[in-house]
PDB file of C-alpha atoms and ligand atoms in Angstrom:
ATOM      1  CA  UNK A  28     -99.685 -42.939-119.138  1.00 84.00           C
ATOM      2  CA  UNK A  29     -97.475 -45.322-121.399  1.00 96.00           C
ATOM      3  CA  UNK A  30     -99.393 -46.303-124.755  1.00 97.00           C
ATOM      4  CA  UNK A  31     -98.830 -50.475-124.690  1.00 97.00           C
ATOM      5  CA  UNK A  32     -96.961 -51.670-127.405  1.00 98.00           C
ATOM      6  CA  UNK A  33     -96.969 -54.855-129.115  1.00 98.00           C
ATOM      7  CA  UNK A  34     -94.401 -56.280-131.512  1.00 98.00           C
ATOM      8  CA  UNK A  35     -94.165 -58.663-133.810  1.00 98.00           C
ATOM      9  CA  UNK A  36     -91.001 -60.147-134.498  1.00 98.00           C
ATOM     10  CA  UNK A  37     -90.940 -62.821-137.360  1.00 98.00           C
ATOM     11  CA  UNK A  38     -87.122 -63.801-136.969  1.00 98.00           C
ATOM     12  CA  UNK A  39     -86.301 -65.067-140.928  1.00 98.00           C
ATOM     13  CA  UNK A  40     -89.756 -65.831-141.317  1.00 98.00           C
ATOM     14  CA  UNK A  41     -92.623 -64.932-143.696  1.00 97.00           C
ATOM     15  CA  UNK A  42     -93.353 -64.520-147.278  1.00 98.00           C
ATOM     16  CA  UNK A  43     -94.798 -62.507-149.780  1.00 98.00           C
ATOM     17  CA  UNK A  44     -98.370 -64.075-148.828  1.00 98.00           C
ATOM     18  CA  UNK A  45     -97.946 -63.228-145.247  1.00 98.00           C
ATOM     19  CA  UNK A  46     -97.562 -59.458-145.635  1.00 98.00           C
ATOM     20  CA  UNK A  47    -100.915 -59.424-147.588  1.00 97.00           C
ATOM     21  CA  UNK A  48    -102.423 -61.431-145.025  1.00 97.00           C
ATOM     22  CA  UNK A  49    -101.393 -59.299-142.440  1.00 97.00           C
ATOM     23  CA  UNK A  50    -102.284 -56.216-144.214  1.00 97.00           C
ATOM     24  CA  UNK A  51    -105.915 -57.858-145.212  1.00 96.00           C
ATOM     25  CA  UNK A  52    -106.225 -58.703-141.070  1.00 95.00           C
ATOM     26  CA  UNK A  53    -105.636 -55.734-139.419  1.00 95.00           C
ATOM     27  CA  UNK A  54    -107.547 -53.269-142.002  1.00 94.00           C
ATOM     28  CA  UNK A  55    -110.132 -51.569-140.717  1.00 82.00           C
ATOM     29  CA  UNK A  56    -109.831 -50.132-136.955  1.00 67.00           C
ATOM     30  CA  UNK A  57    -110.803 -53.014-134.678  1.00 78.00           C
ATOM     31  CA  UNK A  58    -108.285 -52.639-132.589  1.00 86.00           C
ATOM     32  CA  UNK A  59    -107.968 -51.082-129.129  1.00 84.00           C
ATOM     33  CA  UNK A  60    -107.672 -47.152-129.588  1.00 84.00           C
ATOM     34  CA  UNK A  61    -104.920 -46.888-126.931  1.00 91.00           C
ATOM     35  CA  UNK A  62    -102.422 -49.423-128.384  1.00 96.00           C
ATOM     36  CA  UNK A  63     -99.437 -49.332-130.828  1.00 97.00           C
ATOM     37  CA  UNK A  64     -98.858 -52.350-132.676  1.00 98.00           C
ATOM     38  CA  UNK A  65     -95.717 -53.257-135.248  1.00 98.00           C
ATOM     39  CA  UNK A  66     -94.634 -55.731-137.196  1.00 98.00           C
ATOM     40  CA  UNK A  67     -90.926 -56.612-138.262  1.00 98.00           C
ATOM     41  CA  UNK A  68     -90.683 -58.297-140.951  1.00 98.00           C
ATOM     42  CA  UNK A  69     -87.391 -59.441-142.841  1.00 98.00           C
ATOM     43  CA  UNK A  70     -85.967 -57.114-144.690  1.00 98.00           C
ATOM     44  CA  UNK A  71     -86.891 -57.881-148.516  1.00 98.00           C
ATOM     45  CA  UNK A  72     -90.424 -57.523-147.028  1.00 98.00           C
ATOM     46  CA  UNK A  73     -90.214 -53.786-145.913  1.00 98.00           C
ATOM     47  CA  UNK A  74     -91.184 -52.089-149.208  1.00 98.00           C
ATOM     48  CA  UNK A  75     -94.264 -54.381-149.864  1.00 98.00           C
ATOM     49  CA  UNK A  76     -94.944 -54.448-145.880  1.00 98.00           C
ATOM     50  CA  UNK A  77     -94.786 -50.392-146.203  1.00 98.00           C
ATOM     51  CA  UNK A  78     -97.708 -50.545-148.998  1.00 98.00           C
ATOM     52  CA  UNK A  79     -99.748 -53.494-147.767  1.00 98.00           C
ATOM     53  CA  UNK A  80    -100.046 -51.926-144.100  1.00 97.00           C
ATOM     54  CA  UNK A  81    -100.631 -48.473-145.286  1.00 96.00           C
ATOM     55  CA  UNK A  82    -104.313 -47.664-143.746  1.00 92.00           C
ATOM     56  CA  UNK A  83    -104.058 -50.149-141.165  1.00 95.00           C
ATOM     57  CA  UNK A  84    -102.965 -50.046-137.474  1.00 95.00           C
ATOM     58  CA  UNK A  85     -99.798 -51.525-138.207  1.00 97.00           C
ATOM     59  CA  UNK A  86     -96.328 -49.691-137.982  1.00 98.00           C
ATOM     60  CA  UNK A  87     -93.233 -51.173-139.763  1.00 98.00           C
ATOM     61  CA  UNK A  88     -90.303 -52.440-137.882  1.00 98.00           C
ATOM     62  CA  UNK A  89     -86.813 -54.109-138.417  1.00 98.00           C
ATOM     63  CA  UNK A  90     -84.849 -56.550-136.618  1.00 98.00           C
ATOM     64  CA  UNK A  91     -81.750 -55.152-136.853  1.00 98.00           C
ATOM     65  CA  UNK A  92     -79.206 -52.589-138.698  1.00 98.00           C
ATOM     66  CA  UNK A  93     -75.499 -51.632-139.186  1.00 98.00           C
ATOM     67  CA  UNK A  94     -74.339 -48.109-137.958  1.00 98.00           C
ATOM     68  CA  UNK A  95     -72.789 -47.405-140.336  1.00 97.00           C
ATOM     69  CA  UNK A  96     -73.975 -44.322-142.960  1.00 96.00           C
ATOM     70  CA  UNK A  97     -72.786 -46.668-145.796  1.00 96.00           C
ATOM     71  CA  UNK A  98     -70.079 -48.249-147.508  1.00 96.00           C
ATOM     72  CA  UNK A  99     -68.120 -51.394-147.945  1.00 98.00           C
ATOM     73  CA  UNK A 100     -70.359 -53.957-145.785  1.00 98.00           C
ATOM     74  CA  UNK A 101     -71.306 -56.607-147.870  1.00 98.00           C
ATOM     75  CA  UNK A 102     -74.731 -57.754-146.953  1.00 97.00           C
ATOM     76  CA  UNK A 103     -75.620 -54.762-144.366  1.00 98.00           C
ATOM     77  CA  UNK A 104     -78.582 -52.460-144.239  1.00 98.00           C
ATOM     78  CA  UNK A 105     -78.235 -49.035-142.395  1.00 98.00           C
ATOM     79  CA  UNK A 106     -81.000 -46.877-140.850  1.00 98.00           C
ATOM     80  CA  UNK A 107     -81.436 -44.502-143.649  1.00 98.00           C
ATOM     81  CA  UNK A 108     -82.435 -47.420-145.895  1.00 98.00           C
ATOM     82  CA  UNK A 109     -84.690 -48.543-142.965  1.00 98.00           C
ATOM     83  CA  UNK A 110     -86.209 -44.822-142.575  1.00 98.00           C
ATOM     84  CA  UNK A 111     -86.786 -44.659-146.705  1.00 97.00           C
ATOM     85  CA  UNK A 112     -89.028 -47.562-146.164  1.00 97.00           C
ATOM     86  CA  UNK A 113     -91.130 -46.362-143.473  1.00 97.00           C
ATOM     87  CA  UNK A 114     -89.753 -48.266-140.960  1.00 98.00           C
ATOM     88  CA  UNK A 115     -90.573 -47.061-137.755  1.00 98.00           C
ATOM     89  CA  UNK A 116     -88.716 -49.452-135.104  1.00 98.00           C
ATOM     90  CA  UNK A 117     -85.870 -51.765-135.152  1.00 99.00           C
ATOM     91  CA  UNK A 118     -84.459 -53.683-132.981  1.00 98.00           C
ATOM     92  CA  UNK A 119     -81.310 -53.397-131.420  1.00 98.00           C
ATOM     93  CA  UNK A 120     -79.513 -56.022-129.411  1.00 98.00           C
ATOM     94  CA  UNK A 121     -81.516 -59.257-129.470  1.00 98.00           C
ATOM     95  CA  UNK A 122     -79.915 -62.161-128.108  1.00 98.00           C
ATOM     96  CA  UNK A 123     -79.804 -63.787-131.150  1.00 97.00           C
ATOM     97  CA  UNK A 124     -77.768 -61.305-132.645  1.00 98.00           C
ATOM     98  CA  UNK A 125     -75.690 -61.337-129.353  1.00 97.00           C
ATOM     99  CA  UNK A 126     -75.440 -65.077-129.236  1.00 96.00           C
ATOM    100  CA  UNK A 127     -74.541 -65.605-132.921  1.00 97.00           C
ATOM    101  CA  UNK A 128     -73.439 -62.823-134.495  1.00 96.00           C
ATOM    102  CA  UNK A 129     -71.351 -61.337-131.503  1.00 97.00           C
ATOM    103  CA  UNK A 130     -73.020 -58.023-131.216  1.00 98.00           C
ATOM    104  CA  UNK A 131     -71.969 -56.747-128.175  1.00 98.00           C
ATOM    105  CA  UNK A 132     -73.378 -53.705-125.942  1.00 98.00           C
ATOM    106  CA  UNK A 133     -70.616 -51.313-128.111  1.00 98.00           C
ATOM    107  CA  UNK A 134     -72.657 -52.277-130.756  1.00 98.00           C
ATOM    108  CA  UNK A 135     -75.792 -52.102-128.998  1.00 98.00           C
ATOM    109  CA  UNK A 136     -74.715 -48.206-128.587  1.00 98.00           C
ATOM    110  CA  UNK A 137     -73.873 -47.232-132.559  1.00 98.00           C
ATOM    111  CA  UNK A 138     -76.966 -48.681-133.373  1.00 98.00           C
ATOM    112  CA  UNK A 139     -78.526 -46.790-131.141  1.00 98.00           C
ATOM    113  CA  UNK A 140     -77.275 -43.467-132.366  1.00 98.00           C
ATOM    114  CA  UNK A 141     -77.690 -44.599-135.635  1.00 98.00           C
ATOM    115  CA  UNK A 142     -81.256 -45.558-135.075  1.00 98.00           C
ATOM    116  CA  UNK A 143     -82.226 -42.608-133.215  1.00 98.00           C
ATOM    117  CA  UNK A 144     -80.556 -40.222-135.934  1.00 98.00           C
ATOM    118  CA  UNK A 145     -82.748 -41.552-138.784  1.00 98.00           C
ATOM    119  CA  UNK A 146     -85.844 -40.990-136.331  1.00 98.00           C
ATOM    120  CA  UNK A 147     -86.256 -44.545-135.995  1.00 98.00           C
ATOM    121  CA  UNK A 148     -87.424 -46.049-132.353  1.00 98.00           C
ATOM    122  CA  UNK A 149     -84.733 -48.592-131.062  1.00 98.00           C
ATOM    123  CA  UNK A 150     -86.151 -51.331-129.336  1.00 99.00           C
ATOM    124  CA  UNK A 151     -83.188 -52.013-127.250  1.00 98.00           C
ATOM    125  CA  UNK A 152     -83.141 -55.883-125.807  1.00 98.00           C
ATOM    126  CA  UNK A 153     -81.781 -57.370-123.048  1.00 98.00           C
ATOM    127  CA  UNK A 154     -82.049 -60.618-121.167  1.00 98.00           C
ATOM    128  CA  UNK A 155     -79.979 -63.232-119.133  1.00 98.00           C
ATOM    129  CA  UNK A 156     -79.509 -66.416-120.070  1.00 96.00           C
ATOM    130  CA  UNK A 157     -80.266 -69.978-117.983  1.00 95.00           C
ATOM    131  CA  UNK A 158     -76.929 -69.786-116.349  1.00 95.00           C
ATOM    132  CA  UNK A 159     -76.971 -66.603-115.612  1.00 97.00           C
ATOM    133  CA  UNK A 160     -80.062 -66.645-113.775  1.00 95.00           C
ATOM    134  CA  UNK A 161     -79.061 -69.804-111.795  1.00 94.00           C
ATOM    135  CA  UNK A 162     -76.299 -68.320-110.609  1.00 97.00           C
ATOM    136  CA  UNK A 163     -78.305 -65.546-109.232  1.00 97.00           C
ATOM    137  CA  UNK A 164     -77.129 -62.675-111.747  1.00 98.00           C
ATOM    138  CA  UNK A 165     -80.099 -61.865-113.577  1.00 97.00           C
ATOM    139  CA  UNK A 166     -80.431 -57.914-111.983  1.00 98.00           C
ATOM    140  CA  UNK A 167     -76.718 -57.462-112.533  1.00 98.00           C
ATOM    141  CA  UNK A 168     -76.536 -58.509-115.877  1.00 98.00           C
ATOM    142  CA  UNK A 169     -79.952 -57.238-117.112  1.00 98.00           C
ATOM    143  CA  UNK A 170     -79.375 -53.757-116.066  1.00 98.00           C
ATOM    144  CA  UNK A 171     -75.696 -53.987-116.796  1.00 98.00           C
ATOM    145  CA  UNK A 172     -76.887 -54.128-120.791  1.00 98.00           C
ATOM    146  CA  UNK A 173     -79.198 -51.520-120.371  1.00 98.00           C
ATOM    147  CA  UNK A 174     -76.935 -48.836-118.545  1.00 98.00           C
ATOM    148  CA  UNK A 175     -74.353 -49.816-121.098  1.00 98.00           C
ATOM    149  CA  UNK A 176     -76.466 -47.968-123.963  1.00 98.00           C
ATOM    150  CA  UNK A 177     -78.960 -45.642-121.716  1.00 98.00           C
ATOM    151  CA  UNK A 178     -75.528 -43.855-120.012  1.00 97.00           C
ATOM    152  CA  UNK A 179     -73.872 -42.624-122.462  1.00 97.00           C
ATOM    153  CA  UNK A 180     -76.560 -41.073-124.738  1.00 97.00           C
ATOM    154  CA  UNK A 181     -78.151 -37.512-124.358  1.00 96.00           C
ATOM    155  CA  UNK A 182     -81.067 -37.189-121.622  1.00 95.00           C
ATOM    156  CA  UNK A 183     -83.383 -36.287-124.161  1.00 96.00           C
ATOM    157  CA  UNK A 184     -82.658 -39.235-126.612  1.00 97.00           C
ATOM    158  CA  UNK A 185     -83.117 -41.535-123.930  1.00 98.00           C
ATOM    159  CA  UNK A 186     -86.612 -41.076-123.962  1.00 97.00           C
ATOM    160  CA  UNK A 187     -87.034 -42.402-127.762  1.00 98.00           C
ATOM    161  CA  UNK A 188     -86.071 -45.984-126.621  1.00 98.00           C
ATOM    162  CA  UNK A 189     -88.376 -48.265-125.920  1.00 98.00           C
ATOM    163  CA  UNK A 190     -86.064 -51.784-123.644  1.00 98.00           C
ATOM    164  CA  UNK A 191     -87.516 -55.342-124.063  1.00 98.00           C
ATOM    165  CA  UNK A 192     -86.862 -57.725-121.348  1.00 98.00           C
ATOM    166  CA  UNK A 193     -86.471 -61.175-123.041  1.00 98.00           C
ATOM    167  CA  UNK A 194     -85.316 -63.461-120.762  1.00 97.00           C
ATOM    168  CA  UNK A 195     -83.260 -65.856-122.732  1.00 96.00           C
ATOM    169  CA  UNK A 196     -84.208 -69.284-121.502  1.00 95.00           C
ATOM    170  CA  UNK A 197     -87.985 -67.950-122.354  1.00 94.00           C
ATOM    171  CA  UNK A 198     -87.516 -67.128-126.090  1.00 93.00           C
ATOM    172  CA  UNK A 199     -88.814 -70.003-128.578  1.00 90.00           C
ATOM    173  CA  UNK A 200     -88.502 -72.453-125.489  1.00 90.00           C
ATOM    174  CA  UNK A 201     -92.730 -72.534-124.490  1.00 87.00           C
ATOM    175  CA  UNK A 202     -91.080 -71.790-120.810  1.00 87.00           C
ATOM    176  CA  UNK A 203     -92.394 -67.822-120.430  1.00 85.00           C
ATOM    177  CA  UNK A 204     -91.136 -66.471-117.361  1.00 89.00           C
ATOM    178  CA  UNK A 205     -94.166 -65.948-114.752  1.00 95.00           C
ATOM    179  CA  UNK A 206     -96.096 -62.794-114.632  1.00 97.00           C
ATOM    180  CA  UNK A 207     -94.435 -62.110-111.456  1.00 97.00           C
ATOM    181  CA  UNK A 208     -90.684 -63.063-112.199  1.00 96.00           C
ATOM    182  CA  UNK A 209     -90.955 -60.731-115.334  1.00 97.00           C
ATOM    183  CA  UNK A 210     -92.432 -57.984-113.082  1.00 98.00           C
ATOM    184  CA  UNK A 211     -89.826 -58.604-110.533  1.00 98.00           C
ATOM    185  CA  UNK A 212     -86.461 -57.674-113.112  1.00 98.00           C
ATOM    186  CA  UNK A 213     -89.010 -55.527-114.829  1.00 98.00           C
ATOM    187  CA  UNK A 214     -89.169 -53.664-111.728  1.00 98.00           C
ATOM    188  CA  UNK A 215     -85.469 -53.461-111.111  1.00 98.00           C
ATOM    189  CA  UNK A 216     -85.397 -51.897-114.893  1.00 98.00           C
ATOM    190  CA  UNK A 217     -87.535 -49.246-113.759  1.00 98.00           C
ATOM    191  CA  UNK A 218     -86.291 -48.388-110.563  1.00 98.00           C
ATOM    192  CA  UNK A 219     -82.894 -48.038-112.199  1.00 98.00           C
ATOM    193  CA  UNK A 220     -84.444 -45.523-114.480  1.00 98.00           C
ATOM    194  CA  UNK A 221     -85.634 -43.357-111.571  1.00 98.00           C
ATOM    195  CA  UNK A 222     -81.763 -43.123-110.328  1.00 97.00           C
ATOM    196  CA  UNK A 223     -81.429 -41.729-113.435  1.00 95.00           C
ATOM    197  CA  UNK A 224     -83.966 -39.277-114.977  1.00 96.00           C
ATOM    198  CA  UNK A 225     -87.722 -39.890-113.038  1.00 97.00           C
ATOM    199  CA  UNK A 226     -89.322 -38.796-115.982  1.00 97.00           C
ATOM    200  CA  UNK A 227     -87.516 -41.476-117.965  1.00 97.00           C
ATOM    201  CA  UNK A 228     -88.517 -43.776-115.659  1.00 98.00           C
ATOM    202  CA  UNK A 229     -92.452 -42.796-115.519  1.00 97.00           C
ATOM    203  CA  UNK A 230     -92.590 -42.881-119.610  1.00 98.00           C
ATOM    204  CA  UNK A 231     -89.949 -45.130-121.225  1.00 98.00           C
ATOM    205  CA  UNK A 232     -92.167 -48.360-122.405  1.00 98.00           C
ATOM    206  CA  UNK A 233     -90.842 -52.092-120.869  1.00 98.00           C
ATOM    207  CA  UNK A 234     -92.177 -54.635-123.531  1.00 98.00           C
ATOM    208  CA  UNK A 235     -91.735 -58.060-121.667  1.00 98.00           C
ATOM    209  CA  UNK A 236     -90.880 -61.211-124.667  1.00 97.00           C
ATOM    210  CA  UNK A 237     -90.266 -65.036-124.202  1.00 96.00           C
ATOM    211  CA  UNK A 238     -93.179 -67.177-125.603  1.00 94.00           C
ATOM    212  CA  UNK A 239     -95.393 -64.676-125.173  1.00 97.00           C
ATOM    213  CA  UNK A 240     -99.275 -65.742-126.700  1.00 97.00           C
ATOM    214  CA  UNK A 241    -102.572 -64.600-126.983  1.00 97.00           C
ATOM    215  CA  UNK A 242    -103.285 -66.946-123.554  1.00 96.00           C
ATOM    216  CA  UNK A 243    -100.659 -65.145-121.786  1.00 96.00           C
ATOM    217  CA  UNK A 244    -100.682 -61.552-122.341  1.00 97.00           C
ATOM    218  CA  UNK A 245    -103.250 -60.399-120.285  1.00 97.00           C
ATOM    219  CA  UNK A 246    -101.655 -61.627-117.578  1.00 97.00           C
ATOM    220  CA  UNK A 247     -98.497 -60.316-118.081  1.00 97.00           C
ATOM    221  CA  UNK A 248     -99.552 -56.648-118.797  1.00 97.00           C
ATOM    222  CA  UNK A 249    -101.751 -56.516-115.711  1.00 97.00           C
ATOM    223  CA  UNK A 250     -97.905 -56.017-113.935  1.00 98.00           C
ATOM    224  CA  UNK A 251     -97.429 -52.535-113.367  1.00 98.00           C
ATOM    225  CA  UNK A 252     -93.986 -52.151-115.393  1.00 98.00           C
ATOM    226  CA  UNK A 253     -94.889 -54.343-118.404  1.00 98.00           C
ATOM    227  CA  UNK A 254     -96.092 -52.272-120.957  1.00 98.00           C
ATOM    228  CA  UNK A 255     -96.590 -54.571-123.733  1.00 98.00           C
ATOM    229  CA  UNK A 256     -94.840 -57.775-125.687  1.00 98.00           C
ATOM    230  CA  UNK A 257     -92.278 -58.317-127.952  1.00 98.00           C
ATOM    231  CA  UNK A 258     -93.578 -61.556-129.858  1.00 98.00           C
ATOM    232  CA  UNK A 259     -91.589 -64.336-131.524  1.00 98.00           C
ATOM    233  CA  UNK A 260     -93.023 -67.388-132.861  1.00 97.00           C
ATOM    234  CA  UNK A 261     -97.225 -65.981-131.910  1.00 98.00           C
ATOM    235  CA  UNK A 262     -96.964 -62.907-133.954  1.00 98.00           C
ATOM    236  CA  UNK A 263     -96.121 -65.628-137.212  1.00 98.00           C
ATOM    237  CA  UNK A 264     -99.992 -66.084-137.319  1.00 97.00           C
ATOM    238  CA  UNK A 265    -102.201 -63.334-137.898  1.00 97.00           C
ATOM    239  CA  UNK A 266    -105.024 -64.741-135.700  1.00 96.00           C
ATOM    240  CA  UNK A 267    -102.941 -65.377-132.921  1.00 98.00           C
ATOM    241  CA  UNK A 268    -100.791 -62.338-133.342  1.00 97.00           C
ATOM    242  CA  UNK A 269    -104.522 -60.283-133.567  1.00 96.00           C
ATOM    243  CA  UNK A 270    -106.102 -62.244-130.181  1.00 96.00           C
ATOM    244  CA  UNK A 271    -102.497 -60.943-128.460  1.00 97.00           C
ATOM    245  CA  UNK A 272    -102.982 -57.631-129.867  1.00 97.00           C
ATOM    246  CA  UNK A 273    -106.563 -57.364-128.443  1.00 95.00           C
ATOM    247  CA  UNK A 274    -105.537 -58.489-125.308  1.00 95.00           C
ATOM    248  CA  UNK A 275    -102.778 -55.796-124.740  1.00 95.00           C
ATOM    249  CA  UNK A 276    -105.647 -53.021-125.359  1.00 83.00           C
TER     250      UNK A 276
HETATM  251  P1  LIG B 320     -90.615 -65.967-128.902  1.00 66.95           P
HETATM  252  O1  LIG B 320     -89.492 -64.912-129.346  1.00 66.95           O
HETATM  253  O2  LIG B 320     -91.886 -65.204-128.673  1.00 66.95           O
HETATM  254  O3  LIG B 320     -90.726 -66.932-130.051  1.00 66.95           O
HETATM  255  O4  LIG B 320     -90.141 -66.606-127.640  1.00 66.95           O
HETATM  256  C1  LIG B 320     -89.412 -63.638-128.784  1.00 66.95           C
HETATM  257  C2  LIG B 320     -88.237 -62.881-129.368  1.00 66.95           C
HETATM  258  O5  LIG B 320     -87.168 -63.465-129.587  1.00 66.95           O
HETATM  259  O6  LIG B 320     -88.329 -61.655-129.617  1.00 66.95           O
END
């Protein structure tokens, strides 16, 4: 069966103080046995996050990376600087860094690679936005982004992804999509995955993220291809971020 997986993603939020706190929260083994939790932190947090979570539940993430080994790119970090710090995720592909940095699904690809050569998980998002949905091209576009990185890697690296759905209207809006309209593209995610590997399909991890709270998650996991959250604004406070975590078990 598919370990849930929770994530925390603070955006360009957090401090110093926040780490500790987070480290101080979730020490100790409180949580649900059968449940893999992360936080991502922004980058000058990584080394302290590495040490402060050290004995706890918690694996390190990051929200993003440049594929390339290294070089002239002012103000980039690539995976083997992620990997030094004991970073164990990263995203690739959010919509923010669509929407206002241009990354497009060519980029979603390198990062990929780049990712997955450093023996980091990519968390690959994808997502329509508002219009796209109300024009009725939420499958097409949602599983256009994630054949456009699952297709051309190797079989066998395709299982080391893990693909958040984020809907984009639902992320830092308070609109979540519904249990059931999350399950519904959700679905079409998976049953593209079967046309492609059934194994894939059976264990590659869906995380489901848009306003996503301790209130809601239960709700939302109960659907038979969410397998956990990726978590914006709720995962900024540890108590909230914990109640969602104990939830997901
Ligand atoms: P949100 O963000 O939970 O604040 O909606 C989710 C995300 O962007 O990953």
């Amino acid at each position: 069966m598919r370990t849930p997986l929770i994530a925390g993603n603070w955006k360009m939020n957090g401090s110093a103080e926040r780490i500790r706190a987070f480290g101080d929260a979730f020490a100790g083994d409180r949580l649900p046995a059968a449940l893999d939790v992360a936080v991502m932190p922004p980058f000058p947090y990584l080394q302290a996050a590495q040490h402060a979570f050290a004995g706890t539940p918690l694996a390190l993430g990051a929200q993003a990376l440049n594929p390339e080994p290294a070089g002239a790119h002012t103000g980039e970090v690539n995976a083997a600087m992620l990997a030094e710090f004991g970073v164990a995720y990263v995203l690739v592909g959010h919509s923010e860094r669509r929407q206002h940095y241009g990354e497009t699904d060519a980029d979603a690809c390198r990062q990929v690679e780049a990712a997955l050569a450093f023996g980091l998980t990519p968390v690959l998002c994808v997502g329509e936005t508002l219009a796209q949905r109300e024009a009725g091209a939420t499958r097409e576009v949602v599983l256009g982004q994630v054949a456009a990185v699952l297709d051309p890697l190797e079989a066998a690296l395709r299982k080391r992804l893990v693909v958040a759905y984020e809907p984009v209207w639902a992320i830092g809006t308070g609109l979540t999509a519904t249990p059931e309209e999350a399950q519904a593209t959700m679905g079409d995610i998976r049953a593209w995955l079967e046309t492609r590997d059934a194994e894939l399909a059976q264990s590659l991890r869906l995380l489901y993220g848009g306003s996503m709270k301790a209130d809601n998650t239960a709700a939302l996991l109960a659907q038979p291809d969410i397998d956990g959250g990726l978590v914006g604004g709720a995962s900024l406070q540890v108590d909230e971020f914990y109640a969602i975590c104990q939830s997901a078990g």
